[in-house]
mmCIF file of C-alpha atoms in Angstrom:
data_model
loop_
_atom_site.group_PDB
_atom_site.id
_atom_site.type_symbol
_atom_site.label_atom_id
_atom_site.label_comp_id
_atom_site.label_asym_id
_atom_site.label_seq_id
_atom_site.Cartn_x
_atom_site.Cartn_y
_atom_site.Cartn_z
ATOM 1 C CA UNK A 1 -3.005 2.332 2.804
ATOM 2 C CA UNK A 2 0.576 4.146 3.041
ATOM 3 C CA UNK A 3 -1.378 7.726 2.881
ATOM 4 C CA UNK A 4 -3.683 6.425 6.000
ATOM 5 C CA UNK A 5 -0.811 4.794 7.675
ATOM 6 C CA UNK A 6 1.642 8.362 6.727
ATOM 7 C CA UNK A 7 -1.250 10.860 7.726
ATOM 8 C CA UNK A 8 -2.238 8.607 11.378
ATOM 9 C CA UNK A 9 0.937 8.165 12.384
ATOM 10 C CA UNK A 10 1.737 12.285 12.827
ATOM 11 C CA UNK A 11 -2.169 12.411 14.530
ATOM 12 C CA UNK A 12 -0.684 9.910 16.770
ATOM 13 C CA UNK A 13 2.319 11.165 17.546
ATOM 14 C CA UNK A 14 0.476 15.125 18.303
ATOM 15 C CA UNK A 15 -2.359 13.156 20.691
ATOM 16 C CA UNK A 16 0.489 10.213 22.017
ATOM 17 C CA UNK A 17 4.117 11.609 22.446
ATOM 18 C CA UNK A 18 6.727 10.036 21.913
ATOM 19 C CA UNK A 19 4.734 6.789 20.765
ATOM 20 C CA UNK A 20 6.494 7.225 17.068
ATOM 21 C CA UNK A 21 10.217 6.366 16.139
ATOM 22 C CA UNK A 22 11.964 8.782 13.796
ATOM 23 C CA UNK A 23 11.514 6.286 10.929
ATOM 24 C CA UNK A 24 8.012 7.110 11.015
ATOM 25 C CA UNK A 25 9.170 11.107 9.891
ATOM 26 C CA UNK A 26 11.603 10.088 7.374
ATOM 27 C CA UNK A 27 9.107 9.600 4.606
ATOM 28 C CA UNK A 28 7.621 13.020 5.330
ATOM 29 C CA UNK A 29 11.704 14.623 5.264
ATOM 30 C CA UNK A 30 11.614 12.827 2.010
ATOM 31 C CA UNK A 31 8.434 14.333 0.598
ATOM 32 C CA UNK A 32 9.136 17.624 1.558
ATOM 33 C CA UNK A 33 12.572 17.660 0.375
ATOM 34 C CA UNK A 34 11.058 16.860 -3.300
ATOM 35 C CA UNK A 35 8.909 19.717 -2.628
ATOM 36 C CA UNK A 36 11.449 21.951 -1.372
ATOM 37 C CA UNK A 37 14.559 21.960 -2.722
ATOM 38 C CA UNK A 38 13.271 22.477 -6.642
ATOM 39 C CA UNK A 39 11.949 26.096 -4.884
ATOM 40 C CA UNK A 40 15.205 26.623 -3.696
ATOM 41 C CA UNK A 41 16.872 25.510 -7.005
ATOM 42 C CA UNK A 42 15.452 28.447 -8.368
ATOM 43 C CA UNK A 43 17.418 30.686 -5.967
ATOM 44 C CA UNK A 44 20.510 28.982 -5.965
ATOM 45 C CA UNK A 45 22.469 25.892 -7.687
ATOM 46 C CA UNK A 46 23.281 24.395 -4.855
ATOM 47 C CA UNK A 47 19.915 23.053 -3.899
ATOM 48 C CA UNK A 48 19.617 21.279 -7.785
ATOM 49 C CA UNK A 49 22.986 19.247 -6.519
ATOM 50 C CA UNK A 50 21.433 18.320 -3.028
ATOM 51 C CA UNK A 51 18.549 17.152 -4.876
ATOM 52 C CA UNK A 52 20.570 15.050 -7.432
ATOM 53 C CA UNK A 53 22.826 13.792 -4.731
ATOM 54 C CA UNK A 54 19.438 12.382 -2.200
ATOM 55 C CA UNK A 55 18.347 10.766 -5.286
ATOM 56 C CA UNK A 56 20.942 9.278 -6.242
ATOM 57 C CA UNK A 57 21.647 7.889 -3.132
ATOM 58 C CA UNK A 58 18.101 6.889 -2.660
ATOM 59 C CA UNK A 59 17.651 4.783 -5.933
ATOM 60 C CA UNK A 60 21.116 3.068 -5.301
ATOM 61 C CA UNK A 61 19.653 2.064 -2.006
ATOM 62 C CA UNK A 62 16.572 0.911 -3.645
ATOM 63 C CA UNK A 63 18.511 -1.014 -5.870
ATOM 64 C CA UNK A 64 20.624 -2.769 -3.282
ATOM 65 C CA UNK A 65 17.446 -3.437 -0.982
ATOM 66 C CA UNK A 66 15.519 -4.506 -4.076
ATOM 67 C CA UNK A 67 18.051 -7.246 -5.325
ATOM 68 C CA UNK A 68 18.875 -8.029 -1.396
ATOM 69 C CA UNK A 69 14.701 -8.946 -0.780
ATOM 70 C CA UNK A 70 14.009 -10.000 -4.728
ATOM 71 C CA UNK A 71 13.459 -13.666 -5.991
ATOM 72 C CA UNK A 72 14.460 -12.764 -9.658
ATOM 73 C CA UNK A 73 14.199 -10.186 -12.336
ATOM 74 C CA UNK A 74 10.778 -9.867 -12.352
ATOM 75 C CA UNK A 75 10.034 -9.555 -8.476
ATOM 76 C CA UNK A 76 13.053 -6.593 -8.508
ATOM 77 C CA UNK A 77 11.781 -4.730 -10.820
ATOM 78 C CA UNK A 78 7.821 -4.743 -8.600
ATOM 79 C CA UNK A 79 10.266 -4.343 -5.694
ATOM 80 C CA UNK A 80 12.386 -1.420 -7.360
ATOM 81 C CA UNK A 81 9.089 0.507 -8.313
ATOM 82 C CA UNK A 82 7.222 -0.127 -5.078
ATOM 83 C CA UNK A 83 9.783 0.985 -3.043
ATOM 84 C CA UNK A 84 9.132 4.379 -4.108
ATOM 85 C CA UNK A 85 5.671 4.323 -4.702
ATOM 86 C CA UNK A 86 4.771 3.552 -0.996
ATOM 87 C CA UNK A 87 7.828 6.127 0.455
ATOM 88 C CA UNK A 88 6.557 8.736 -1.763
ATOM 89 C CA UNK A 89 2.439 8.248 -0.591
ATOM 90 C CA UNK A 90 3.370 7.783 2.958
ATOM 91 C CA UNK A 91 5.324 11.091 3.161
ATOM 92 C CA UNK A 92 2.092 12.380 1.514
ATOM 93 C CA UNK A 93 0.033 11.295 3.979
ATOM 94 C CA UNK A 94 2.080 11.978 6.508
ATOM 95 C CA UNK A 95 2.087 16.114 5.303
ATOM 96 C CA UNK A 96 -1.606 15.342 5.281
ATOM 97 C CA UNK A 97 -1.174 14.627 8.790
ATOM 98 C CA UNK A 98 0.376 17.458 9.415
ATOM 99 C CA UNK A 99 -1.958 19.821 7.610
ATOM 100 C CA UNK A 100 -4.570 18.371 9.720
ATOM 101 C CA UNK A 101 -2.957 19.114 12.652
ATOM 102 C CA UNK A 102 -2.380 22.545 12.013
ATOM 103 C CA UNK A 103 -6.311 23.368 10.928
ATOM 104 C CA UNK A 104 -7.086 21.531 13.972
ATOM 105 C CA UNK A 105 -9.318 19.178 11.844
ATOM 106 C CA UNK A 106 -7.332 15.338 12.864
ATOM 107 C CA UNK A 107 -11.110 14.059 14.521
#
């Protein structure tokens, strides 16, 4: 569902302007940061630190958001691991999206 949701929401946005908020592209940022900065690891430092420093901040949001909505242990820990799971596959789709675009091939 998050893949459909990530790669119709960027089809949307190219045949509707302006009919998506920005927190429909921050999944995608997300993804392609993952996919990015390792690349530029390679090259330079720097880009390992940025990586280490979004993730961080990302799980200790995850955590916080994931103890503020969970009913016990049990429902954090689904919570903690979903949380990801359906940021990561959205921002997936969402590049799918965007691939589609680009080829033309969104119909």
């Amino acid at each position: 569902m998050a893949i459909k949701n990530g790669t119709w929401n960027i089809i949307t946005m190219k045949l509707c302007p302006g009919s998506m908020g920005m927190r429909h592209f921050v999944p995608l940022l997300f993804v392609l940061s993952l996919i990015v900065l390792p690349i530029l690891g390679i090259a330079c430092k720097l880009f390992w630190i940025v990586l280490l420093f979004e993730l961080l901040v990302y799980f200790a949001l995850d955590i916080y958001f994931s103890i503020k909505l969970a009913d016990g242990i049990e429902e954090f820990l689904w919570v903690f691991i979903l949380f990801p799971i359906f940021h990561v596959t959205y921002g997936v789709g969402s590049l799918n999206g965007l691939i589609k675009i680009v080829s033309k091939n969104f119909y």
